[in-house]
XYZ file of C-alpha atoms in Angstrom:
633
model
C 117.437 -99.267 16.254
C 113.855 -102.195 16.027
C 112.493 -102.610 19.071
C 109.736 -104.017 20.157
C 107.744 -104.536 23.648
C 105.929 -106.854 24.543
C 103.910 -108.283 27.718
C 101.799 -105.433 29.218
C 101.526 -106.369 33.584
C 104.438 -103.091 35.714
C 107.330 -103.872 36.776
C 107.237 -106.324 39.885
C 110.656 -107.547 40.152
C 113.162 -105.594 42.776
C 116.487 -106.735 42.796
C 118.166 -107.404 46.779
C 122.455 -108.503 46.167
C 122.302 -111.270 44.084
C 119.137 -112.508 44.428
C 115.428 -111.259 42.488
C 111.989 -110.690 44.459
C 108.994 -110.577 42.317
C 106.401 -108.492 44.905
C 103.109 -109.891 43.141
C 102.099 -110.822 47.063
C 102.117 -113.992 46.819
C 104.918 -116.186 48.816
C 107.831 -117.080 46.706
C 107.548 -121.123 46.350
C 110.212 -122.121 43.611
C 114.190 -120.688 43.628
C 116.292 -120.823 40.440
C 118.966 -120.686 40.523
C 121.669 -119.229 38.396
C 125.044 -118.471 38.509
C 125.755 -116.725 41.283
C 121.883 -115.206 41.083
C 119.096 -116.974 42.537
C 115.028 -115.697 41.115
C 112.414 -116.125 44.202
C 109.629 -116.781 41.607
C 105.988 -118.422 41.884
C 105.302 -122.552 40.465
C 103.199 -121.892 38.275
C 104.357 -119.013 36.090
C 106.736 -120.533 35.169
C 105.398 -123.842 33.647
C 102.569 -122.407 31.742
C 106.170 -121.762 29.331
C 108.443 -123.789 29.754
C 108.637 -127.517 29.657
C 112.307 -127.923 31.212
C 111.325 -125.511 33.508
C 107.298 -127.655 33.979
C 109.348 -130.919 34.813
C 112.910 -129.455 37.143
C 109.421 -128.429 38.879
C 107.920 -131.384 39.064
C 110.819 -133.575 39.828
C 111.641 -131.519 43.083
C 107.986 -131.722 44.026
C 109.064 -133.516 47.291
C 110.908 -131.112 48.840
C 109.448 -128.621 50.915
C 112.087 -126.124 49.570
C 111.910 -125.734 45.710
C 115.320 -124.841 43.720
C 116.399 -125.647 40.661
C 119.904 -125.317 38.538
C 120.125 -123.520 36.134
C 124.590 -123.417 35.058
C 124.363 -123.821 31.482
C 121.514 -121.675 29.736
C 122.429 -119.212 27.474
C 122.736 -116.101 28.306
C 123.174 -116.972 32.022
C 121.404 -114.435 34.790
C 120.731 -111.933 32.199
C 118.623 -114.411 29.591
C 116.616 -115.469 32.876
C 115.878 -112.566 33.264
C 114.441 -111.478 30.446
C 112.713 -115.141 30.765
C 110.812 -114.906 33.288
C 109.900 -111.197 32.709
C 108.115 -112.845 29.730
C 106.898 -115.407 31.327
C 104.562 -113.548 34.307
C 103.650 -111.164 31.630
C 105.311 -108.183 32.868
C 107.409 -105.503 30.027
C 109.963 -106.503 28.525
C 111.410 -105.277 25.117
C 113.210 -107.278 22.392
C 116.235 -105.766 20.878
C 118.408 -106.826 18.804
C 121.186 -107.055 21.865
C 118.960 -109.135 23.272
C 117.115 -110.995 21.440
C 120.059 -113.642 20.516
C 119.992 -113.709 23.931
C 116.049 -114.908 24.659
C 115.880 -117.243 21.253
C 118.576 -118.814 22.515
C 117.473 -118.972 26.626
C 114.591 -119.863 25.136
C 115.325 -122.650 22.540
C 117.414 -124.633 25.847
C 113.850 -123.631 28.364
C 112.177 -125.663 25.837
C 109.080 -122.541 25.103
C 107.937 -123.360 21.991
C 104.228 -123.617 20.714
C 103.157 -126.554 22.242
C 102.969 -125.423 25.502
C 101.131 -121.741 25.379
C 100.693 -119.914 22.319
C 102.916 -116.599 21.354
C 105.457 -118.507 23.179
C 109.316 -116.527 23.135
C 110.915 -119.391 20.781
C 107.706 -117.483 18.214
C 108.212 -114.002 19.574
C 112.179 -114.004 19.324
C 112.047 -115.840 15.833
C 109.633 -113.275 14.542
C 111.597 -109.724 16.452
C 114.778 -111.640 14.126
C 113.027 -112.007 10.720
C 111.132 -109.176 10.419
C 113.289 -106.661 12.307
C 116.927 -107.583 12.779
C 118.250 -109.268 9.422
C 116.126 -106.313 7.483
C 118.784 -103.594 9.114
C 122.234 -103.317 9.202
C 122.928 -102.181 11.837
C 120.337 -104.473 13.806
C 121.905 -107.454 11.894
C 125.486 -106.385 13.136
C 124.779 -106.218 17.122
C 122.394 -109.393 17.081
C 126.232 -110.704 14.821
C 128.320 -109.423 17.632
C 125.503 -111.150 20.203
C 126.679 -114.459 18.960
C 129.928 -115.015 20.357
C 129.441 -115.094 23.810
C 126.816 -117.470 22.860
C 128.339 -120.084 21.077
C 127.704 -123.296 19.836
C 123.877 -121.919 20.475
C 123.945 -119.185 18.341
C 125.446 -121.364 15.667
C 122.899 -124.508 16.218
C 120.026 -122.169 15.423
C 121.628 -120.678 12.385
C 121.070 -117.145 13.436
C 125.167 -116.223 13.129
C 124.369 -117.578 9.402
C 121.452 -115.623 8.993
C 123.605 -112.400 10.313
C 126.451 -113.194 8.058
C 124.334 -113.394 4.583
C 122.579 -110.662 5.694
C 125.216 -108.925 5.830
C 126.614 -110.370 3.034
C 123.428 -108.925 1.177
C 123.873 -105.819 2.307
C 127.741 -104.397 1.600
C 127.234 -106.725 -1.684
C 124.563 -103.424 -3.342
C 126.156 -101.336 -5.251
C 125.445 -98.489 -3.084
C 124.839 -96.824 -6.214
C 122.285 -98.006 -7.645
C 120.142 -98.862 -4.614
C 119.612 -96.853 -1.012
C 119.485 -99.665 1.162
C 121.365 -100.227 3.406
C 123.273 -97.935 2.724
C 120.183 -95.252 3.404
C 121.158 -96.046 7.450
C 124.562 -93.923 7.267
C 123.631 -91.503 4.690
C 121.093 -88.802 5.423
C 118.695 -88.442 2.465
C 116.795 -85.216 1.185
C 113.537 -85.159 0.366
C 112.485 -82.194 -2.635
C 108.745 -82.863 -0.847
C 107.297 -85.378 1.539
C 108.417 -88.435 3.293
C 111.877 -90.271 3.032
C 109.685 -93.367 3.207
C 106.069 -94.798 3.621
C 105.642 -98.064 3.962
C 109.067 -98.962 2.759
C 108.192 -97.590 -0.951
C 110.483 -94.544 -1.900
C 108.990 -91.121 -1.894
C 112.070 -89.005 -4.423
C 114.823 -88.491 -2.144
C 117.650 -88.616 -3.218
C 120.643 -89.760 -1.767
C 123.905 -88.575 -0.805
C 126.872 -89.887 -3.123
C 128.132 -93.182 -1.299
C 131.511 -95.313 -1.757
C 131.774 -98.690 -2.056
C 133.691 -98.730 1.290
C 130.278 -97.522 3.645
C 130.496 -100.532 5.090
C 134.225 -100.850 6.108
C 134.174 -99.282 9.783
C 131.350 -101.110 10.899
C 132.619 -105.469 9.628
C 136.094 -104.382 11.729
C 134.276 -103.389 14.363
C 133.464 -108.002 14.147
C 135.652 -110.522 16.374
C 137.918 -112.041 13.272
C 136.558 -115.673 12.662
C 133.486 -113.531 12.159
C 134.794 -110.915 9.945
C 136.720 -114.165 7.696
C 133.316 -115.959 7.895
C 131.602 -112.279 5.839
C 134.240 -111.877 3.577
C 133.978 -115.340 2.843
C 130.677 -115.160 2.607
C 130.679 -111.654 1.072
C 133.571 -113.987 -1.814
C 130.839 -116.362 -2.632
C 128.248 -113.789 -4.209
C 130.556 -112.317 -5.934
C 131.981 -108.869 -4.497
C 134.347 -107.638 -6.226
C 138.202 -107.959 -5.767
C 138.940 -104.165 -4.751
C 136.267 -104.539 -2.638
C 137.665 -107.382 -0.093
C 140.721 -106.123 0.007
C 140.334 -102.770 0.405
C 137.509 -104.218 3.358
C 140.877 -106.592 4.965
C 143.523 -103.742 4.760
C 140.789 -101.650 6.916
C 140.904 -103.906 8.866
C 144.551 -104.947 9.540
C 145.308 -100.907 10.336
C 142.956 -100.962 12.754
C 143.740 -104.614 14.569
C 147.703 -104.613 13.855
C 149.143 -101.401 15.813
C 152.262 -101.428 13.795
C 150.404 -100.109 10.979
C 149.146 -96.975 12.695
C 152.123 -95.387 13.146
C 152.423 -94.766 9.378
C 150.537 -91.244 9.480
C 149.460 -91.869 5.340
C 147.551 -94.662 6.331
C 145.079 -92.616 8.241
C 143.841 -92.088 11.865
C 142.455 -95.347 12.448
C 141.820 -95.980 16.121
C 142.621 -98.585 17.947
C 138.992 -101.240 18.824
C 139.372 -102.529 22.450
C 139.543 -105.783 21.432
C 142.325 -104.813 19.290
C 144.345 -103.082 21.439
C 144.321 -106.450 23.608
C 145.784 -108.657 20.718
C 148.674 -110.185 22.324
C 151.916 -110.407 19.964
C 150.250 -114.617 18.831
C 147.374 -113.279 17.879
C 148.007 -110.502 16.088
C 150.352 -113.061 14.170
C 147.755 -115.154 13.064
C 145.645 -112.276 12.125
C 148.212 -110.824 10.237
C 149.335 -114.529 8.583
C 145.532 -114.504 8.229
C 145.385 -111.459 5.901
C 147.868 -112.667 3.705
C 145.460 -116.096 2.701
C 142.785 -114.559 1.865
C 143.612 -110.839 0.372
C 143.539 -111.863 -3.464
C 146.751 -111.640 -5.249
C 146.463 -109.586 -7.971
C 147.913 -106.013 -8.738
C 147.370 -102.910 -7.387
C 144.614 -104.056 -5.846
C 146.325 -102.704 -2.660
C 148.693 -99.739 -2.266
C 152.825 -100.570 -2.509
C 153.460 -98.428 0.984
C 150.272 -100.377 2.393
C 152.248 -103.383 1.536
C 155.205 -102.933 2.825
C 153.500 -101.856 6.138
C 152.504 -105.046 6.149
C 155.839 -107.010 5.500
C 157.236 -104.657 7.367
C 154.940 -105.617 10.267
C 155.106 -109.321 9.033
C 159.580 -109.790 10.517
C 158.366 -107.478 13.600
C 155.755 -110.199 14.295
C 158.899 -112.649 12.882
C 155.026 -114.404 11.272
C 155.566 -118.171 9.380
C 158.463 -118.124 5.865
C 155.680 -118.341 3.474
C 153.930 -115.665 4.520
C 156.950 -112.841 4.608
C 157.401 -114.329 0.670
C 154.135 -113.757 0.009
C 153.807 -110.858 0.142
C 157.170 -109.985 -0.687
C 155.783 -111.969 -3.969
C 152.682 -108.905 -3.814
C 154.696 -105.954 -3.069
C 157.697 -107.470 -6.754
C 154.393 -107.012 -8.598
C 154.282 -103.926 -8.336
C 156.937 -102.694 -7.491
C 157.852 -99.338 -10.138
C 154.756 -97.651 -7.667
C 157.444 -98.050 -3.914
C 158.959 -94.831 -2.709
C 162.392 -94.557 -1.154
C 160.637 -93.746 2.444
C 158.969 -97.595 2.498
C 160.883 -99.130 1.214
C 164.382 -98.657 3.545
C 163.016 -101.840 5.781
C 164.604 -102.033 9.166
C 166.731 -105.465 9.521
C 164.880 -106.612 12.233
C 167.193 -109.925 12.316
C 169.766 -110.990 15.462
C 172.731 -111.115 13.565
C 171.880 -107.505 12.764
C 175.153 -107.698 9.629
C 173.533 -104.517 8.116
C 171.510 -101.528 9.536
C 169.113 -102.659 6.314
C 167.413 -106.177 4.356
C 169.159 -106.134 1.758
C 167.930 -109.748 0.610
C 164.188 -109.088 1.701
C 164.800 -106.006 -1.494
C 166.735 -108.446 -3.300
C 164.608 -110.757 -3.602
C 161.501 -107.989 -3.963
C 163.366 -107.009 -6.989
C 163.207 -110.961 -8.330
C 160.121 -110.704 -7.731
C 158.638 -107.991 -10.451
C 162.006 -108.988 -12.979
C 160.046 -111.973 -13.052
C 156.903 -110.210 -13.620
C 157.901 -107.872 -16.588
C 159.975 -110.821 -18.643
C 156.671 -112.961 -18.298
C 154.751 -110.105 -19.606
C 157.115 -109.980 -22.261
C 159.834 -107.323 -20.884
C 162.533 -107.636 -24.547
C 166.438 -105.531 -23.825
C 165.470 -103.063 -26.124
C 168.265 -100.383 -28.033
C 169.346 -97.093 -25.761
C 167.644 -95.289 -27.559
C 164.130 -96.089 -27.233
C 164.172 -96.857 -23.953
C 163.045 -93.540 -22.779
C 160.033 -93.053 -25.585
C 158.783 -96.660 -24.546
C 155.882 -96.378 -22.452
C 156.415 -100.445 -21.729
C 159.969 -98.745 -19.838
C 158.557 -96.856 -17.742
C 158.158 -99.057 -14.306
C 161.145 -100.622 -15.094
C 163.061 -97.733 -15.433
C 161.091 -96.523 -12.728
C 162.601 -99.415 -10.579
C 165.975 -98.630 -11.199
C 165.783 -94.894 -10.833
C 164.468 -96.256 -7.037
C 167.143 -98.827 -6.595
C 169.731 -96.026 -6.865
C 168.410 -94.021 -4.274
C 167.841 -96.983 -2.231
C 171.727 -98.067 -3.026
C 172.627 -94.398 -1.987
C 171.645 -94.160 1.291
C 172.819 -97.669 2.217
C 175.329 -96.281 0.661
C 176.967 -95.214 4.221
C 176.423 -98.870 6.173
C 179.890 -99.656 7.176
C 178.424 -103.249 7.883
C 177.335 -102.954 3.764
C 180.229 -105.504 1.964
C 180.866 -104.809 -1.805
C 179.639 -107.755 -2.944
C 175.876 -107.453 -1.784
C 176.631 -103.636 -3.095
C 176.630 -104.961 -6.263
C 174.884 -108.248 -6.053
C 171.858 -105.186 -5.624
C 173.233 -103.263 -8.396
C 173.634 -105.787 -11.687
C 170.220 -107.120 -10.955
C 168.845 -105.018 -12.702
C 169.510 -105.104 -16.877
C 171.727 -102.762 -18.417
C 168.786 -101.251 -20.545
C 167.023 -100.419 -17.054
C 169.387 -96.956 -16.980
C 168.963 -94.667 -19.642
C 171.860 -92.556 -17.317
C 173.819 -94.481 -14.595
C 174.067 -91.302 -13.138
C 172.150 -91.892 -9.661
C 174.627 -95.633 -9.431
C 177.772 -93.608 -9.629
C 176.448 -91.490 -6.663
C 175.497 -94.022 -5.173
C 179.153 -95.987 -5.741
C 180.487 -92.549 -4.580
C 178.582 -92.531 -1.559
C 179.699 -95.896 -0.968
C 183.390 -95.076 -1.821
C 183.294 -92.655 0.889
C 182.401 -93.706 3.292
C 184.534 -97.296 2.887
C 187.323 -94.578 2.479
C 190.157 -97.841 3.324
C 188.778 -100.066 0.551
C 191.162 -101.542 -1.676
C 191.720 -100.156 -4.816
C 190.859 -103.119 -6.335
C 187.795 -103.711 -4.710
C 187.177 -99.107 -5.192
C 187.871 -99.849 -9.283
C 185.307 -103.701 -9.896
C 183.235 -101.104 -8.351
C 183.991 -98.456 -10.911
C 183.020 -101.146 -13.847
C 179.395 -101.224 -12.901
C 179.504 -97.690 -14.523
C 178.843 -96.773 -18.231
C 180.886 -93.799 -18.507
C 178.939 -93.223 -22.745
C 175.863 -93.387 -20.103
C 177.103 -90.376 -17.770
C 175.082 -86.567 -18.474
C 177.824 -83.825 -18.459
C 177.784 -82.193 -14.903
C 178.273 -86.133 -13.941
C 181.091 -86.694 -16.421
C 182.750 -83.201 -14.623
C 182.216 -83.653 -11.226
C 183.513 -87.886 -12.237
C 187.542 -85.241 -13.214
C 187.692 -84.012 -10.424
C 186.821 -86.934 -8.372
C 189.719 -87.160 -6.453
C 187.455 -90.553 -4.624
C 187.832 -92.442 -8.052
C 190.855 -94.852 -10.156
C 193.418 -93.668 -11.386
C 191.628 -95.081 -15.306
C 188.156 -94.121 -14.053
C 188.414 -90.964 -13.904
C 190.539 -91.129 -17.818
C 188.107 -93.021 -19.330
C 185.079 -90.526 -18.287
C 187.502 -88.033 -19.304
C 187.930 -89.488 -22.456
C 183.817 -90.188 -22.728
C 183.416 -86.317 -22.669
C 186.121 -85.585 -25.396
C 183.593 -87.509 -27.610
C 180.413 -86.043 -25.701
C 181.593 -82.200 -26.773
C 183.636 -83.029 -30.763
C 179.478 -84.859 -30.551
C 177.610 -80.966 -29.826
C 180.608 -79.178 -31.745
C 180.046 -81.033 -34.852
C 176.247 -79.710 -34.536
C 176.660 -76.778 -33.194
C 178.659 -76.622 -36.696
C 175.859 -78.454 -38.370
C 173.413 -76.078 -37.429
C 175.803 -73.584 -38.398
C 174.862 -74.367 -42.189
C 171.749 -75.198 -42.138
C 171.069 -71.176 -41.064
C 173.201 -69.761 -43.653
C 172.470 -72.111 -46.237
C 168.050 -71.991 -45.808
C 166.291 -69.674 -44.224
C 162.945 -71.384 -42.440
C 164.058 -71.795 -38.598
C 165.377 -74.937 -36.906
C 163.567 -77.724 -34.856
C 164.032 -80.814 -32.899
C 167.643 -79.557 -32.701
C 168.917 -81.408 -30.260
C 167.130 -84.404 -32.352
C 171.331 -84.228 -33.700
C 172.408 -85.688 -31.140
C 173.643 -89.745 -30.665
C 173.807 -92.698 -28.353
C 176.225 -91.313 -25.682
C 175.456 -86.985 -26.471
C 172.029 -86.441 -23.964
C 174.302 -84.415 -21.221
C 175.601 -82.353 -23.952
C 172.639 -80.988 -25.600
C 172.663 -78.361 -23.437
C 176.355 -76.828 -24.761
C 174.689 -77.787 -28.846
C 172.342 -75.747 -28.280
C 173.985 -72.849 -26.498
C 176.018 -72.361 -29.361
C 173.547 -72.945 -32.598
C 172.326 -69.758 -30.549
C 175.317 -67.378 -29.935
C 175.630 -68.119 -33.474
C 172.599 -67.438 -35.104
C 172.614 -64.234 -32.647
C 175.789 -63.052 -33.813
C 175.010 -63.653 -37.830
C 171.747 -61.684 -37.799
C 173.754 -58.860 -35.590
C 176.253 -59.356 -38.735
C 173.529 -59.264 -41.331
C 172.096 -56.062 -39.650
C 175.827 -53.874 -40.217
C 176.575 -55.543 -43.450
C 173.131 -53.273 -45.147
C 172.525 -50.645 -42.816
C 177.245 -50.097 -44.549
C 175.270 -50.384 -47.805
C 172.874 -48.186 -47.666
C 175.371 -45.074 -46.500
C 178.092 -46.181 -49.445
C 175.518 -45.422 -51.380
C 174.958 -42.130 -49.475
C 178.599 -40.830 -49.393
C 178.833 -41.716 -53.848
C 175.704 -39.865 -54.108
C 177.576 -36.494 -53.338
C 180.398 -37.105 -54.332
C 178.621 -37.499 -57.757
C 177.138 -33.377 -56.128
C 180.574 -32.398 -55.460
C 181.286 -32.435 -58.778
C 177.951 -31.071 -60.847
C 179.313 -28.877 -59.046
C 182.691 -28.262 -59.939
C 181.160 -28.318 -63.123
C 179.234 -25.170 -62.492
C 181.300 -22.822 -60.290
C 181.760 -20.015 -63.394
C 177.068 -20.168 -63.902
C 176.682 -19.667 -60.125
C 177.368 -16.677 -57.010
C 180.351 -16.754 -54.720
C 177.889 -16.483 -51.990
C 175.318 -19.343 -53.348
C 179.038 -22.237 -53.806
C 179.848 -20.814 -50.323
C 176.484 -22.446 -49.156
C 176.286 -24.363 -50.946
C 180.288 -26.675 -50.397
C 179.611 -26.278 -46.411
C 176.016 -28.369 -47.160
C 178.005 -30.747 -48.393
C 181.313 -30.829 -45.995
C 178.459 -31.111 -43.460
C 176.815 -34.492 -44.772
C 180.291 -35.274 -45.580
C 181.621 -35.447 -41.496
C 177.818 -37.151 -41.152
C 178.638 -40.688 -44.210
C 182.134 -39.956 -42.381
C 181.007 -40.375 -39.093
C 178.544 -43.014 -39.433
C 180.480 -44.969 -41.263
C 183.302 -45.902 -38.631
C 180.643 -46.577 -36.301
C 179.422 -48.910 -38.721
C 183.328 -50.437 -39.511
C 183.650 -50.791 -35.116
C 180.564 -52.568 -34.728
C 181.693 -54.766 -37.700
C 185.226 -55.552 -36.832
C 183.632 -56.022 -32.965
C 181.121 -58.831 -34.163
C 184.231 -60.164 -35.989
C 187.086 -60.068 -33.210
C 183.467 -61.684 -30.558
C 183.414 -64.625 -33.827
C 186.909 -65.074 -34.087
C 187.754 -65.036 -30.733
C 184.843 -67.656 -30.064
C 186.322 -70.356 -32.241
C 189.534 -69.818 -29.999
C 187.895 -71.096 -27.611
C 186.446 -73.874 -28.685
C 189.837 -75.438 -30.733
C 191.783 -74.483 -27.671
C 189.341 -75.943 -25.489
C 189.525 -79.295 -28.466
C 193.581 -78.882 -28.010
C 193.129 -78.980 -24.130
C 191.446 -82.105 -24.378
C 193.291 -84.372 -26.632
C 196.481 -83.421 -24.729
C 194.236 -84.865 -21.215
C 192.988 -87.976 -23.413
């Protein structure tokens, strides 16, 4: 922090209670009353520096004791003490903390160059322009003091100059220039000093982000901060930087936002801690008006917590509607936890604010239609990147419905209205919707059968996975008509799976090329049954490979046995030529080979019979399951 020392004489002021005395050896001949503080001074030092004090002294010269009252001097007794020291030539120090007080007081007392050379106005202006405005921290400190010196600081354009200086520094890209960010970080100099007469000596700054000024700016009062942001926007500051600063200021000054751990530990300032509810309401409404209306500038969870705080503070309807629109523009990035907005209404008809979520969803759907969202085929939903946001929102809404379903005050029309708000193509599978309806039926066990059937009509049974179908077929809370429909479509899925299995088997028999992408055989309505097809294909392929191996081994054994029989016939024809011992030995050897051949052939036949039986068992199981499904249907 910069400072300049003025004057050379030693301090000659002493304080006694509520009075200041100048101990120069001469009795005081003028008393200056500033509020409750009185200054016992001398006429000549004062009138030689201030035109106003000279006129006031002259007007009261006929009195025995000259008394002057300065009740409205900017800065009060603290400012006049420094002015009096300057008039006497005593040592004082100009700093960013007192420069605004001295400048305003000097203007009030008309301490111009016409009265005295190098007077206080000249000294204060030179320090302000050459020291304060060149430093980020000094400009910030001086700007803070302007709040208690209005309108004098405005009339002298002190606040305006501070704001413009700060806006210029905050708008500078820290990757291009070290100033003014160098005040906030360490310099790494490989050699020499960091700066010499303002010239860089090769020192390198650490990495700084564009939010380095957020915390400093949040210490300003909101009117001053608002003025700073407006000046930055007029200078072409990026919208994401402005939005980030506004979010930081809101988190620091609105206590409700600081309860959110994920938003970061931002301590409350003393000013924010003393804000009344009405002041917080006006602050939030102003921040909402200042935020750029653009997707992605602020995270969705922060917007939802701004919306929650707005409901608590009971801000204007226009502010709440604007925040709902902001959330709706990026609803696909929201989390279920943040979407569970409590109902702060006096009626308390539901635990959560379902109407607010419905309005947010409507904003999202309107934006999706504006951006060219269509109604694609169901087969294209899973693979289309453009449909990822709406499918994510559908999953989020289904989870939200499951969370609010246990609320006993949630009526079926309100539940149905939110569930049907999404288009049909938004849900590739209806498993999430089925779960939400199941939770609702469980929590509302007294619901009439007609209303149960009406709710269950929201589910498209063709878009249920096999696991969901299995659960629904055994769900006692579902109406009988729905269970029959689930079983019917489950049968269709299994038929499709079996057909796919047989088709793959035929492909394996007719071609030696390995199968790729078995899941591509399935058509719409079979997503949940793909694992059945894949498992059957793998088992069938393994059985066929084992059978082929056994056939090869059996053929080899048959050839070996045939050769042995030919050897026996040859031995029988040469029996007369050979001796008895040779014949016995050959017969014994052939007998052993025949026994081994017979044993091996028996083992292979057993394996063949076992594999054939296993295959027949699998085919019988599939046939039995098909009959069972036909009977149930």
